[in-house]
Coordinates of C-alpha atoms in Angstrom, one line a residue:
Chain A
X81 CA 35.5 2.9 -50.6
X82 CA 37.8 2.9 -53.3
X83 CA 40.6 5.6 -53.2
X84 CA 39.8 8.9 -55.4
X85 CA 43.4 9.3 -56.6
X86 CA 44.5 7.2 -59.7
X87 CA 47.1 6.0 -57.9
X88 CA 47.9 6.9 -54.2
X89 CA 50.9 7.8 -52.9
X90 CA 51.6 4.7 -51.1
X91 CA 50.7 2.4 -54.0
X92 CA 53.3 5.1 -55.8
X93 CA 56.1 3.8 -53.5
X94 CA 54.8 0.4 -53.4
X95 CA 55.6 -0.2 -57.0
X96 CA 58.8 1.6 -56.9
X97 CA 59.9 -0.7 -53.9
X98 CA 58.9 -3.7 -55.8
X99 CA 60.6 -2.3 -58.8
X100 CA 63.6 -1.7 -56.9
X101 CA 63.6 -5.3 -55.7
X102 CA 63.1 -6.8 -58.6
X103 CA 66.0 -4.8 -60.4
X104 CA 68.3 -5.1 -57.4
X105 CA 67.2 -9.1 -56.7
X106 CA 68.8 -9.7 -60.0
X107 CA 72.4 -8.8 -58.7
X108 CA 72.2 -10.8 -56.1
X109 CA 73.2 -14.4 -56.3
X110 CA 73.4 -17.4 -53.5
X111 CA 76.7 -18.8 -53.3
X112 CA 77.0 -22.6 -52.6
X113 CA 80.4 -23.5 -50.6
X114 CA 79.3 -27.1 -50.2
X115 CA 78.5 -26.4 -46.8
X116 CA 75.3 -26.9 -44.8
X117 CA 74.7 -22.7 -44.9
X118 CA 74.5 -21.4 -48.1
X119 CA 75.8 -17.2 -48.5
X120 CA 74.3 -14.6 -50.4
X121 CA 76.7 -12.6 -52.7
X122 CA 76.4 -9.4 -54.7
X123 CA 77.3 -8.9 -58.7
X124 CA 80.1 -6.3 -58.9
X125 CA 80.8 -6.6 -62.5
X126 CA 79.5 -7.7 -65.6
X127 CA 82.4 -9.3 -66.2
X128 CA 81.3 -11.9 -62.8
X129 CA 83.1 -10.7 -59.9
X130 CA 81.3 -11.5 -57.3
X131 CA 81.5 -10.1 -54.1
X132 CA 80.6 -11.4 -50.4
X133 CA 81.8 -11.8 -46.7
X134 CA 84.9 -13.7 -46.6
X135 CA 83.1 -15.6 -43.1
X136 CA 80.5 -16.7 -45.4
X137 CA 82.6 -18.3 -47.7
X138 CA 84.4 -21.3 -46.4
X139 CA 85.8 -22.5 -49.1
X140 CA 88.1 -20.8 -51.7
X141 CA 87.6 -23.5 -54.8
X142 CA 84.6 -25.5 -56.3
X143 CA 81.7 -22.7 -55.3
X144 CA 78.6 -22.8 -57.2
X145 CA 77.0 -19.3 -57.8
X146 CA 73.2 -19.4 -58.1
X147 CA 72.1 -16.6 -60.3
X148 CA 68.2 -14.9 -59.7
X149 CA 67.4 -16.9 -63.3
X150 CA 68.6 -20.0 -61.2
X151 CA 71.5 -20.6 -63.4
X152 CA 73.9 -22.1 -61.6
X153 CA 77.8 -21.2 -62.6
X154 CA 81.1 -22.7 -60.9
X155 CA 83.4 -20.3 -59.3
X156 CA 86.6 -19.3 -57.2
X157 CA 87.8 -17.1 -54.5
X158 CA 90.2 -14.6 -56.0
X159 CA 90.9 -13.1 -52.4
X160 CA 89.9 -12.2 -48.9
X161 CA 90.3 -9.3 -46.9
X162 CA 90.4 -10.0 -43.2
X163 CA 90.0 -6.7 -41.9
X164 CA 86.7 -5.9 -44.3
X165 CA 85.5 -9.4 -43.9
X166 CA 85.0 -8.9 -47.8
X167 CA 85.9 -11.8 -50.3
X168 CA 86.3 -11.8 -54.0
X169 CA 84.7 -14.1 -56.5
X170 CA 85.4 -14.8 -60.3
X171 CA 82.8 -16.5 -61.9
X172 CA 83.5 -17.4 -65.9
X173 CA 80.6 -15.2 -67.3
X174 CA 80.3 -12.4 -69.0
X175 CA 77.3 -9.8 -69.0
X176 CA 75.8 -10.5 -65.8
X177 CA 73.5 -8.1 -64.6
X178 CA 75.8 -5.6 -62.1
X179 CA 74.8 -3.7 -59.7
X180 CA 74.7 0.3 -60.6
X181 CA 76.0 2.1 -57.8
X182 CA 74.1 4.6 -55.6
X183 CA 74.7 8.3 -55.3
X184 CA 75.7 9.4 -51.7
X185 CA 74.4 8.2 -49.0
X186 CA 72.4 9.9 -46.7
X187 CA 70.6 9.2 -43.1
X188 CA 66.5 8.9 -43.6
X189 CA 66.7 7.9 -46.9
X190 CA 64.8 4.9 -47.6
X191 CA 66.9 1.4 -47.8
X192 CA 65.8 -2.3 -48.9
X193 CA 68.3 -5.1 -47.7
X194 CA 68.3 -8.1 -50.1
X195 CA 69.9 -11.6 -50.2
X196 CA 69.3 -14.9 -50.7
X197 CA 69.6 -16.8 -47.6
X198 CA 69.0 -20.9 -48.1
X199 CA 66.4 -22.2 -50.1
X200 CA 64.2 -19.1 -49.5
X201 CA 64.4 -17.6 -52.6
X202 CA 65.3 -13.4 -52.7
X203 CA 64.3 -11.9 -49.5
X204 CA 63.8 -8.1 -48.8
X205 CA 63.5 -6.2 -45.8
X206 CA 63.0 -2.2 -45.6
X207 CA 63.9 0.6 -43.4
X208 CA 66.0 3.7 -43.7
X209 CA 69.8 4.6 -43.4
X210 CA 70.0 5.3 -39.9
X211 CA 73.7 6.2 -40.1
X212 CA 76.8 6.7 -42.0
X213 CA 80.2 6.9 -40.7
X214 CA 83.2 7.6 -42.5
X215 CA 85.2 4.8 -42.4
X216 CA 88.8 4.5 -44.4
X217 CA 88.3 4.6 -48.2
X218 CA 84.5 5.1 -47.6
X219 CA 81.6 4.5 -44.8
X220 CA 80.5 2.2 -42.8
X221 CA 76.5 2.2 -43.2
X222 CA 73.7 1.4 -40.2
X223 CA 70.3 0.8 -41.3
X224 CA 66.9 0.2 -39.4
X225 CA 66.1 -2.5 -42.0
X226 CA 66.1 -6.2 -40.7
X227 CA 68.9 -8.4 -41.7
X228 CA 67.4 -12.2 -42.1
X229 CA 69.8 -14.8 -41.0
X230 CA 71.5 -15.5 -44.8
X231 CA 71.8 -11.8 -45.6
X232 CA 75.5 -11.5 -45.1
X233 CA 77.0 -10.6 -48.7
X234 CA 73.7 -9.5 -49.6
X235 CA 72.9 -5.8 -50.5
X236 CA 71.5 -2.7 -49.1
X237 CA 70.2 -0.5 -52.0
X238 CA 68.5 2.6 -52.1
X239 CA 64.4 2.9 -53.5
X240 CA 65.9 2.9 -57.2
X241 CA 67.6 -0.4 -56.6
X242 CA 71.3 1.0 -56.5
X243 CA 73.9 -0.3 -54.6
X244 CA 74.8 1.5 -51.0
X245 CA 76.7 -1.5 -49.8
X246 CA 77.4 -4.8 -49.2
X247 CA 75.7 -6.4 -45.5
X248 CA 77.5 -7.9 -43.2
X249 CA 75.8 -9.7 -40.5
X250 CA 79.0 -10.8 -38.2
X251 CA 80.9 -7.3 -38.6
X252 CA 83.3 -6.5 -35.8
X253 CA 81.5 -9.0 -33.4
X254 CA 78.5 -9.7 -34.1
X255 CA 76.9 -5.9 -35.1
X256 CA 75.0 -5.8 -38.2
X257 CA 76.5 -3.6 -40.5
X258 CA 76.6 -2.4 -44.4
X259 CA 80.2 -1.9 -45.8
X260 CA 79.7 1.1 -47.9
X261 CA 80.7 0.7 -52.1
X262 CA 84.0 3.2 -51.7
X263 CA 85.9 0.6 -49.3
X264 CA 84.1 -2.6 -51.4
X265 CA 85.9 -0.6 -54.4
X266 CA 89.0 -0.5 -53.2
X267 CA 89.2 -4.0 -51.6
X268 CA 87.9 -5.3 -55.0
X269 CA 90.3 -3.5 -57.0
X270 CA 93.4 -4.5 -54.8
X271 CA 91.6 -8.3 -54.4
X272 CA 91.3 -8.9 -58.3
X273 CA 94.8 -7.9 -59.4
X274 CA 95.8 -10.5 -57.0
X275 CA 97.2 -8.5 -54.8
X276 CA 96.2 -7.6 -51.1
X277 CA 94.9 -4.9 -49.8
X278 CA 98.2 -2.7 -48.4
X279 CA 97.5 -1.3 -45.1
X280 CA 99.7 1.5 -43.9
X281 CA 102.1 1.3 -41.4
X282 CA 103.6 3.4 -39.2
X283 CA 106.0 1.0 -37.2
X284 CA 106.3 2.2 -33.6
X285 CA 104.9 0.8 -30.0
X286 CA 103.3 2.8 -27.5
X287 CA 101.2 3.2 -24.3
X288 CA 99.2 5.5 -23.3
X289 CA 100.6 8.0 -20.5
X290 CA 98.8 10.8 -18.5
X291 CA 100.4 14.0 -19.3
X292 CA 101.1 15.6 -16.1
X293 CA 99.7 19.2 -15.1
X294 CA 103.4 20.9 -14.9
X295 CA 104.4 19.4 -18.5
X296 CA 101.3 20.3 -20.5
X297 CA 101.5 24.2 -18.9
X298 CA 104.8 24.3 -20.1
X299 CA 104.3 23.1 -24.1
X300 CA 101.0 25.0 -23.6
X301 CA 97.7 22.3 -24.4
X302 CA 95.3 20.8 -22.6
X303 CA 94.9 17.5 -23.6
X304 CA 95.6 15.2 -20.1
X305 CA 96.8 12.3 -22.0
X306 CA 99.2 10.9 -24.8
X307 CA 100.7 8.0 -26.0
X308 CA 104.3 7.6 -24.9
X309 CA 106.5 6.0 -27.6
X310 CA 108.7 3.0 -26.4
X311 CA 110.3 2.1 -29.5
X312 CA 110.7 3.2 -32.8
X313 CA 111.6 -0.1 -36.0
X314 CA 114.2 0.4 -37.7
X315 CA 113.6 1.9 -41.2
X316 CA 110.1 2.7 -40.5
X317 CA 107.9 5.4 -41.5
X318 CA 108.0 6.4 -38.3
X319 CA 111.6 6.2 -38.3
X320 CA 111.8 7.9 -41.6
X321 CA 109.5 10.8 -40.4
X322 CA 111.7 11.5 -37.5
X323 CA 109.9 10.0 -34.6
X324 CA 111.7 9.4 -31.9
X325 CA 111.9 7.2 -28.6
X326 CA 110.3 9.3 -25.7
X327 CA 108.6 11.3 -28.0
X328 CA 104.7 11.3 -26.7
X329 CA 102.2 11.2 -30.2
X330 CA 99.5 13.7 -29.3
X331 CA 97.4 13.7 -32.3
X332 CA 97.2 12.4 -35.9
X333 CA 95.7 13.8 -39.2
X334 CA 94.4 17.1 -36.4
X335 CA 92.5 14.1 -34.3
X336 CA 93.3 14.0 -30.7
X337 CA 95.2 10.5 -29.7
X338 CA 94.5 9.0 -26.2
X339 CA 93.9 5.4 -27.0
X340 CA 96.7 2.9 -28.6
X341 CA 93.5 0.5 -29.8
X342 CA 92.1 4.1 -31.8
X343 CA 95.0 4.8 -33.0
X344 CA 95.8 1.7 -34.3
X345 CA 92.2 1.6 -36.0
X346 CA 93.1 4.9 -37.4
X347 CA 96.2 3.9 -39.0
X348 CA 94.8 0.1 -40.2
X349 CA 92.1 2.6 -42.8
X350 CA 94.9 4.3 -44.4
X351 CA 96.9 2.5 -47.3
X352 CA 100.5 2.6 -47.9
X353 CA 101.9 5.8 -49.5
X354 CA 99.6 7.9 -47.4
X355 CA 100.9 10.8 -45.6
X356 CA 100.0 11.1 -42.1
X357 CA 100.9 14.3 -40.1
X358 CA 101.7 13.6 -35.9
X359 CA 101.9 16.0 -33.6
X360 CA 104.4 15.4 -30.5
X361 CA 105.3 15.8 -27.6
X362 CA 108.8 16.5 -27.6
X363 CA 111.9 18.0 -25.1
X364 CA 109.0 20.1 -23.3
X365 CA 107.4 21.5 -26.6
X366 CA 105.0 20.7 -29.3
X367 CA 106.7 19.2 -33.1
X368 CA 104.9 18.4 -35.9
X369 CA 106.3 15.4 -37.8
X370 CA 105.1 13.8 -41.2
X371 CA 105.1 10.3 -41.9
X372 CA 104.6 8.0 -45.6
X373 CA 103.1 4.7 -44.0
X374 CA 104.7 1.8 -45.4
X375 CA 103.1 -1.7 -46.4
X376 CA 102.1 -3.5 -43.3
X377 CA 105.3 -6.5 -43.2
X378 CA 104.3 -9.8 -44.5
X379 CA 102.2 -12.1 -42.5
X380 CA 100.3 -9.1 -41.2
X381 CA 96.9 -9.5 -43.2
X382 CA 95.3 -11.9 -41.2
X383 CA 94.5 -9.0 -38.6
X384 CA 96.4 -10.6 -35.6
X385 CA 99.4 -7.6 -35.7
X386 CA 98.8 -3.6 -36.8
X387 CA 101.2 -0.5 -37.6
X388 CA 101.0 0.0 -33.5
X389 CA 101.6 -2.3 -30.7
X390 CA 100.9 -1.9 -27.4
X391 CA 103.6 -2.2 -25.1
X392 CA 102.7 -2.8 -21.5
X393 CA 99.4 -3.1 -20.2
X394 CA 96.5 -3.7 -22.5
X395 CA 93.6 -1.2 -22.9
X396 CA 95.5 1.4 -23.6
X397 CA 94.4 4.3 -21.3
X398 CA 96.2 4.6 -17.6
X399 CA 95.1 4.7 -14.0
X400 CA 91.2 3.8 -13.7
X401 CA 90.3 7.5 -15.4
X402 CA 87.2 6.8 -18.0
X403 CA 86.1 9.2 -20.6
X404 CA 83.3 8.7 -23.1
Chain B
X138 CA 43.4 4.6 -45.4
X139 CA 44.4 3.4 -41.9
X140 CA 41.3 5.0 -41.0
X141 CA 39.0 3.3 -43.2
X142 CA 40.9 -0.5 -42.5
X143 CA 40.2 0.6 -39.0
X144 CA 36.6 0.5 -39.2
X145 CA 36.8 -2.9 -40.4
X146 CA 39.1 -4.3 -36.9
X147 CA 37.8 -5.6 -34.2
X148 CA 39.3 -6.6 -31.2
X149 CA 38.4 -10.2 -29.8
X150 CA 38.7 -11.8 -25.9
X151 CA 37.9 -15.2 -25.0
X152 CA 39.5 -17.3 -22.4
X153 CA 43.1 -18.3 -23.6
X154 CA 43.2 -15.8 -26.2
X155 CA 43.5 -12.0 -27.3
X156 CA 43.5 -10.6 -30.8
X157 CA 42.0 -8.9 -33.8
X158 CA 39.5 -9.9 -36.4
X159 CA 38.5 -8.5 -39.7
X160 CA 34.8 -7.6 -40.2
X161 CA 34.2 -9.7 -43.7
X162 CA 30.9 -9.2 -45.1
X163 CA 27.5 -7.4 -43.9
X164 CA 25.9 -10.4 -42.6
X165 CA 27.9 -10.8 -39.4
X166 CA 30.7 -12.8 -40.1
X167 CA 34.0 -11.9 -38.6
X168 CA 37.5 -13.2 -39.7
X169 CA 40.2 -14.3 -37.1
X170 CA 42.9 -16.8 -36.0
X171 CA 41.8 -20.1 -35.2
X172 CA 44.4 -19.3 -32.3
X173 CA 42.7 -16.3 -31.3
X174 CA 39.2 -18.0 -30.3
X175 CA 40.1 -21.4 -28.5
X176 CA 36.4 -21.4 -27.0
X177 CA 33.1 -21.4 -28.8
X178 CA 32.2 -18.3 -27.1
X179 CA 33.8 -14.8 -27.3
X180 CA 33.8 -11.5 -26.8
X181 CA 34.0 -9.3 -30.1
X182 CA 34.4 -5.2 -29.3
X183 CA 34.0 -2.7 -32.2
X184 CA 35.1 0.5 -33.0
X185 CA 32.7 2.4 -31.2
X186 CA 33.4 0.5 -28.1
X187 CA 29.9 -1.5 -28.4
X188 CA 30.3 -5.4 -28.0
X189 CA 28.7 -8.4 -29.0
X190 CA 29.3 -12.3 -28.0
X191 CA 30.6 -14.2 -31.0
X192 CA 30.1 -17.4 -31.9
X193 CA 32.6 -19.8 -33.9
X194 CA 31.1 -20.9 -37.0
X195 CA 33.7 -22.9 -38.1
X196 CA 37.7 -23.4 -37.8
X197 CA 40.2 -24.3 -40.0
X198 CA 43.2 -25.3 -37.9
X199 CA 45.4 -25.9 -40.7
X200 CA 45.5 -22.9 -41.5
X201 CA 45.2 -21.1 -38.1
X202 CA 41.6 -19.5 -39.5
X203 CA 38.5 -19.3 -37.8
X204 CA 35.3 -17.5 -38.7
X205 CA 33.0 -15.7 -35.9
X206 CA 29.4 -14.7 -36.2
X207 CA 27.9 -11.4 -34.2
X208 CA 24.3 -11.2 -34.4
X209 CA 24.8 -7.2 -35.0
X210 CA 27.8 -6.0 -37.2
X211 CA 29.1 -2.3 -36.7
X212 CA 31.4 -1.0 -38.6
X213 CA 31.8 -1.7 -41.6
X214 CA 33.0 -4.7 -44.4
X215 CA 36.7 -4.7 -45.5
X216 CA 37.8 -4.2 -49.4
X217 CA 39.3 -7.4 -50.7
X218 CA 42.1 -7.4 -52.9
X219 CA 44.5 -10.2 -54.6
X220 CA 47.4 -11.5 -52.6
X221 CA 48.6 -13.2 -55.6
X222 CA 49.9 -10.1 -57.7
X223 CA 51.9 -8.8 -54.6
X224 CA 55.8 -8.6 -55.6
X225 CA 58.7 -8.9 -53.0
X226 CA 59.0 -5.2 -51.9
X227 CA 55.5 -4.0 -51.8
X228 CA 54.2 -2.3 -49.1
X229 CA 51.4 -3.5 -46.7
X230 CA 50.1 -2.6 -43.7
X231 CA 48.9 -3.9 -40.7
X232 CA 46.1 -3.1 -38.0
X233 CA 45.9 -5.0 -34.5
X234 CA 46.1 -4.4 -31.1
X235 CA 49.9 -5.5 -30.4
X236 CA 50.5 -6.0 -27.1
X237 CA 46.9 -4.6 -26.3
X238 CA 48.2 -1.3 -27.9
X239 CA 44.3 -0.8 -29.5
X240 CA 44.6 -0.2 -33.5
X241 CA 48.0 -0.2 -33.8
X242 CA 49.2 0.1 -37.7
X243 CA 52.6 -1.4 -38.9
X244 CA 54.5 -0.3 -42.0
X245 CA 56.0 -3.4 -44.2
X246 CA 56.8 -5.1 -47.2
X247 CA 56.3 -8.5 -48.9
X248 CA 59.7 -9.7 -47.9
X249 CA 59.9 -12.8 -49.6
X250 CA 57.5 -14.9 -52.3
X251 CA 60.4 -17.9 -52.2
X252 CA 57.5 -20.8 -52.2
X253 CA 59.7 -22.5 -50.2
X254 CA 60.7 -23.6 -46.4
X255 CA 61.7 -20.9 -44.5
X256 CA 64.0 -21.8 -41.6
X257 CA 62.3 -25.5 -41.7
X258 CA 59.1 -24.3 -41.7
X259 CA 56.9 -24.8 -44.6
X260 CA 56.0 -20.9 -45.4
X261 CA 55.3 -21.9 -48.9
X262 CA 51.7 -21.3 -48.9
X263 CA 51.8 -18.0 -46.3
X264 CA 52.4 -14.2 -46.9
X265 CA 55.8 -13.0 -45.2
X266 CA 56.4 -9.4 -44.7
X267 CA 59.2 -7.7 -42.4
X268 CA 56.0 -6.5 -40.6
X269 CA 56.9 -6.0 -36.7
X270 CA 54.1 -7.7 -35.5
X271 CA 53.2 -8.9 -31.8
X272 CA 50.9 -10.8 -29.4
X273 CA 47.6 -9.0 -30.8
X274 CA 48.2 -8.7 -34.0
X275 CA 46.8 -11.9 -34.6
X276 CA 43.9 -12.5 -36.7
X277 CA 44.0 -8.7 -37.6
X278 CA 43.9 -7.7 -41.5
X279 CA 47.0 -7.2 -43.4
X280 CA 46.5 -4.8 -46.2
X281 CA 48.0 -3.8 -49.7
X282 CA 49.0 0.0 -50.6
X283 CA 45.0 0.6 -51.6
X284 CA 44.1 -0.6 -48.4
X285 CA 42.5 -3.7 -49.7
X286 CA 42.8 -7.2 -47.7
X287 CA 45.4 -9.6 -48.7
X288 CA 45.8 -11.4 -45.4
X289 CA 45.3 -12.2 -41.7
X290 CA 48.2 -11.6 -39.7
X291 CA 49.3 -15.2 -38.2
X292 CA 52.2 -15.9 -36.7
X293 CA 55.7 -14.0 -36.0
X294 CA 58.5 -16.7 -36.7
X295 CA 61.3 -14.2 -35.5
X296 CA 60.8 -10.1 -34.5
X297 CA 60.7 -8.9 -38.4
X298 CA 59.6 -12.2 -40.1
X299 CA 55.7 -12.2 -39.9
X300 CA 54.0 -14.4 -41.8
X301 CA 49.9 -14.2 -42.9
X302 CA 47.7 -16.1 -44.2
X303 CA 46.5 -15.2 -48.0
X304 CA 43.2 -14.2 -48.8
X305 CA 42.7 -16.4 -51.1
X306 CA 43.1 -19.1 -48.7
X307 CA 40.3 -17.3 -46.5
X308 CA 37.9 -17.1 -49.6
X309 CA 38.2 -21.0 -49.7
X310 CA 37.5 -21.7 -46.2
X311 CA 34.6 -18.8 -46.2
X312 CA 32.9 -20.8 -49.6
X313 CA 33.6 -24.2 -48.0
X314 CA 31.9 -22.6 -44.5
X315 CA 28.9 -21.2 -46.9
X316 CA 28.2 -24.3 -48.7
X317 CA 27.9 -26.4 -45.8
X318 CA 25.6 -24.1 -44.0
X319 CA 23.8 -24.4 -47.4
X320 CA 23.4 -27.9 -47.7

């Protein structure tokens, strides 16, 4: 009855799962906000930066971090990100136990989720990357493991225990979703300078027009709609570039623009100093204009305002014509 | 190794109830859910399709167990192994008939060892897995990576958060059940 091989196969990835928990489990901590709900976070440095959703963190002052040893060490909120839903910890520590980072990630491979929701200890749930989408200054990861309620600003890691990303239960309403380490990176870098994360900004409002038959024979393209520019701010990039009022943006970066909400996604991923390249609609021909996005204005962290407003009706897209 | 768990499942009906049990030992006694068998009687189908009445020898309610006797056993006794030296992220497997899905296995791991509440229920004492487990599964066995017992599949407490009971748990009730037969 007993199985000929030393060691089967599946008791081979057994012990390398639990192995993988057991090193991961040890960079994930449970971060007390003296709230009823208790958050799991993950260690980023070794120096104690912690990192965890900014929704599961109420407060910024007077957290206890739990350690996987069950020491327990005081600690602050260095900064939020609203966009990433990411916040930034400093615990007084040094040589904590740090996640390594995983190698690229790829669909199928196999992923644990870990955290440390309540008083349940480390919890660990398996599946497989099921997706990765670039997103920004990395990707956006989908997995078909089960996040436990508790698992936000826990980890996915791969079957040696390395960081892929940080979970994120309450992502973009409500969709379960793993922020990949190359944005964590760069929201942690900007967050622990004590600075903000500078979003790029463009500075112009627009609405989304259908580009009649007659006008797109005549600059030659086929895409049937645009996004009409109604006003250009004063000293913006856009401004800068040489946008103009009346000019209708057809694409950005080579990507087709039909929708003010997408477009105003695209431009909140890029940072300030990045180059972005339009292409226009312009006195009956095409014109290619660059832009260097600017810091978003103050006050416009919190996520409430973007490089583009819509002006006029909301949704972006005209006349009841659905695509995708 | 599904195979050979498989031989060791049986699939049990009586009024109120549906679910699986583990063939335990060569004299005819049959492992389940207390759940699973709410009347004295039941019907206990093999995996050659044969099928005996079962009786309940005993229950332990506490811990949702209950051990059935066939007067003819096919199939034969499962491998036991040690729930105790399973780590968080080790890989089990399950065998039942979810939704009435005959033999179905399920691919997991331990998911948590906390010894603690879970959710305000006390798991402290239970195996849980992210095992996606259904109506069926119930009483069925829940094996290591050698394909050795460590539990019976008990209760779901959320679609991904399964929870079994330990072997070693079902050891105690099977000696307790033994001894007073023998006094």
């Amino acid at each position: 009855m007993a199985n000929e091989t030393p060691l089967g196969v599946l008791q081979a990835l057994s012990n390398q799962l639990a192995d993988a928990t057991e090193l991961a489990g040890r960079s994930v901590v449970r971060i007390d906000d003296g709230t009823r709900l208790t958050a799991s976070g993950i260690i980023w440095s070794s120096e104690g930066l912690i990192v965890a959703t900014s929704h599961g963190v109420e407060a910024d002052d007077d957290l206890t971090v739990e350690l996987h040893d069950g020491a327990r060490v005081p600690a602050r909120v260095v900064g939020r990100d609203a966009d990433t839903d990411i916040a930034v910890l400093q615990v007084h520590g040094a040589g904590l136990p740090a996640f390594e980072l995983a190698n690229k990630a790829r669909p199928g491979q196999i992923a644990l989720a870990l955290g440390r929701p309540g008083q349940a200890g480390l919890q660990v749930t398996m599946g497989i990357l099921s997706a990765v989408h670039e997103h920004g200054a990395g990707e956006l990861l989908h997995t078909d493991a089960l996040f436990y309620p508790g698992f936000s600003g826990g980890a996915l890691v791969d079957a040696e225990g390395r960081l892929l990303g940080l979970v994120n239960l309450m992502y973009r309403r409500g969709r379960g979703v793993t922020i990949g380490t190359g944005i964590v990176a760069e929201i942690v870098e900007a967050l622990s300078s004590g600075g903000t994360v500078k979003r790029g900004y463009l500075g112009v409002r627009a609405q989304a027009v259908e580009l009649p038959p007659v006008v797109r024979e005549r600059a030659g393209i086929t895409q049937e709609i645009g996004l009409l520019v109604s006003s250009v701010e004063a000293g913006s990039a856009a401004e800068l570039g040489g946008l103009m009022l009346g000019d209708t943006l057809l694409e950005v970066d080579g990507n087709p623009l039909d929708d003010v909400d997408d477009f105003r996604k695209t431009l909140r991923s890029k940072r300030a100093g990045q180059v972005v390249m339009l292409k226009v609609l312009r006195g009956g021909g095409v014109a290619e204009i660059s832009a260097e996005l600017q810091p978003q204005p103050t006050g416009d962290e919190d996520g409430h305002h973007s490089s583009i407003q819509h002006s006029g009706r909301r949704g972006g897209r005209p006349g009841s014509r659905q695509r995708r | 190794m599904v195979d050979r768990v498989r031989d060791s499942v049986v699939s049990i009906e009586s009024r109120g109830g549906f679910g699986a049990g583990v063939v335990w030992d060569s004299k005819g006694w049959i492992v389940t859910n207390d759940h699973v068998v709410q009347r004295s009687e039941s019907r206990v189908t093999f995996q050659d399709g044969s099928n005996e009445i079962g009786r309940v020898l005993a229950r332990d309610p506490a811990h949702d167990l209950a051990l059935v006797s066939v007067p003819n056993i096919v199939g034969f006794a499962i491998e036991r192994g040690d729930a105790r030296t399973l780590r968080p992220g080790d890989a089990l497997l399950a065998v039942g008939h979810p939704l009435g899905l005959r033999d179905a296995a399920s691919f997991g791991i331990v998911s948590g060892t906390g010894g603690v509440n879970w959710m305000g229920r006390p798991a402290s004492e239970l195996l849980q897995a992210d095992l996606r487990l259904a109506p069926g599964n119930s009483g069925g066995p829940v094996v290591n990576a050698s394909g050795q017992l460590v539990g019976i599949a008990s209760m779901v407490l959320s679609p991904g958060i399964a929870l079994a009971v330990p072997i070693q748990i079902v050891h105690a009730f099977v000696r307790e059940v033994e001894a007073k037969l023998a006094a």
